Amino acid sequence: MIILRNGYRWISGEFDYNLFRKDILRVQDYEYIVSAPSRNRPFIYPTGLIEIPIQGWTDRTWFDSYMLNDPQSYAEWRKMFGHKPMNKGWRCPWTKPEALDMWIKINLDCLDYAYNNGLLWVICWHPYSHYIHDPENRMLPSLLKAASKKAGKVWICTLRDVVDRMIVVDEEQ
């Protein structure tokens, strides 16, 4: 109720914490990762507050946790340079070299899964994470290009758009 009393209509507080457990992901197949849009779907609490869970990996959990190969380097960088501009050509020393290519593949496969199953896919990307890990901006154009090639329309929207749509559907019921 505190959230609603302060003028907020929605939150995005749920997340599949199994993605943090590398022991689970080692035994789970790739389908678990790309089928994220089928789990933790948006819903409305009895109070009217709308929950729009994050589905699948966030860029931060992917690059700075799951694909982290040098925790000490990452910790030192955060203390000295976190959220500051980096020199052109700079590359993250703490992330596995294949991380960006794998990130693009996973996101494109999540798009396909959501599209093929008629699901909303709620991504969580942080501009600074992409600035650091994707300085050539490959991910977003790859996603938009793949979405534009689908036979039917792909709804690319903000969370506010999702909330507005959920409110309309809820009022119609």
mmCIF file of C-alpha atoms in Angstrom, residues 163-173:
data_model
loop_
_atom_site.group_PDB
_atom_site.id
_atom_site.type_symbol
_atom_site.label_atom_id
_atom_site.label_comp_id
_atom_site.label_asym_id
_atom_site.label_seq_id
_atom_site.Cartn_x
_atom_site.Cartn_y
_atom_site.Cartn_z
ATOM 1 C CA VAL A 163 0.909 -1.278 -17.330
ATOM 2 C CA ASP A 164 -1.578 0.752 -19.386
ATOM 3 C CA ARG A 165 -2.569 -2.367 -21.317
ATOM 4 C CA MET A 166 -2.938 -4.429 -18.137
ATOM 5 C CA ILE A 167 -5.147 -1.746 -16.589
ATOM 6 C CA VAL A 168 -7.426 -1.717 -19.636
ATOM 7 C CA VAL A 169 -7.688 -5.525 -19.673
ATOM 8 C CA ASP A 170 -8.322 -5.612 -15.908
ATOM 9 C CA GLU A 171 -11.082 -3.005 -16.209
ATOM 10 C CA GLU A 172 -12.719 -4.975 -19.033
ATOM 11 C CA GLN A 173 -12.942 -8.099 -16.857
#
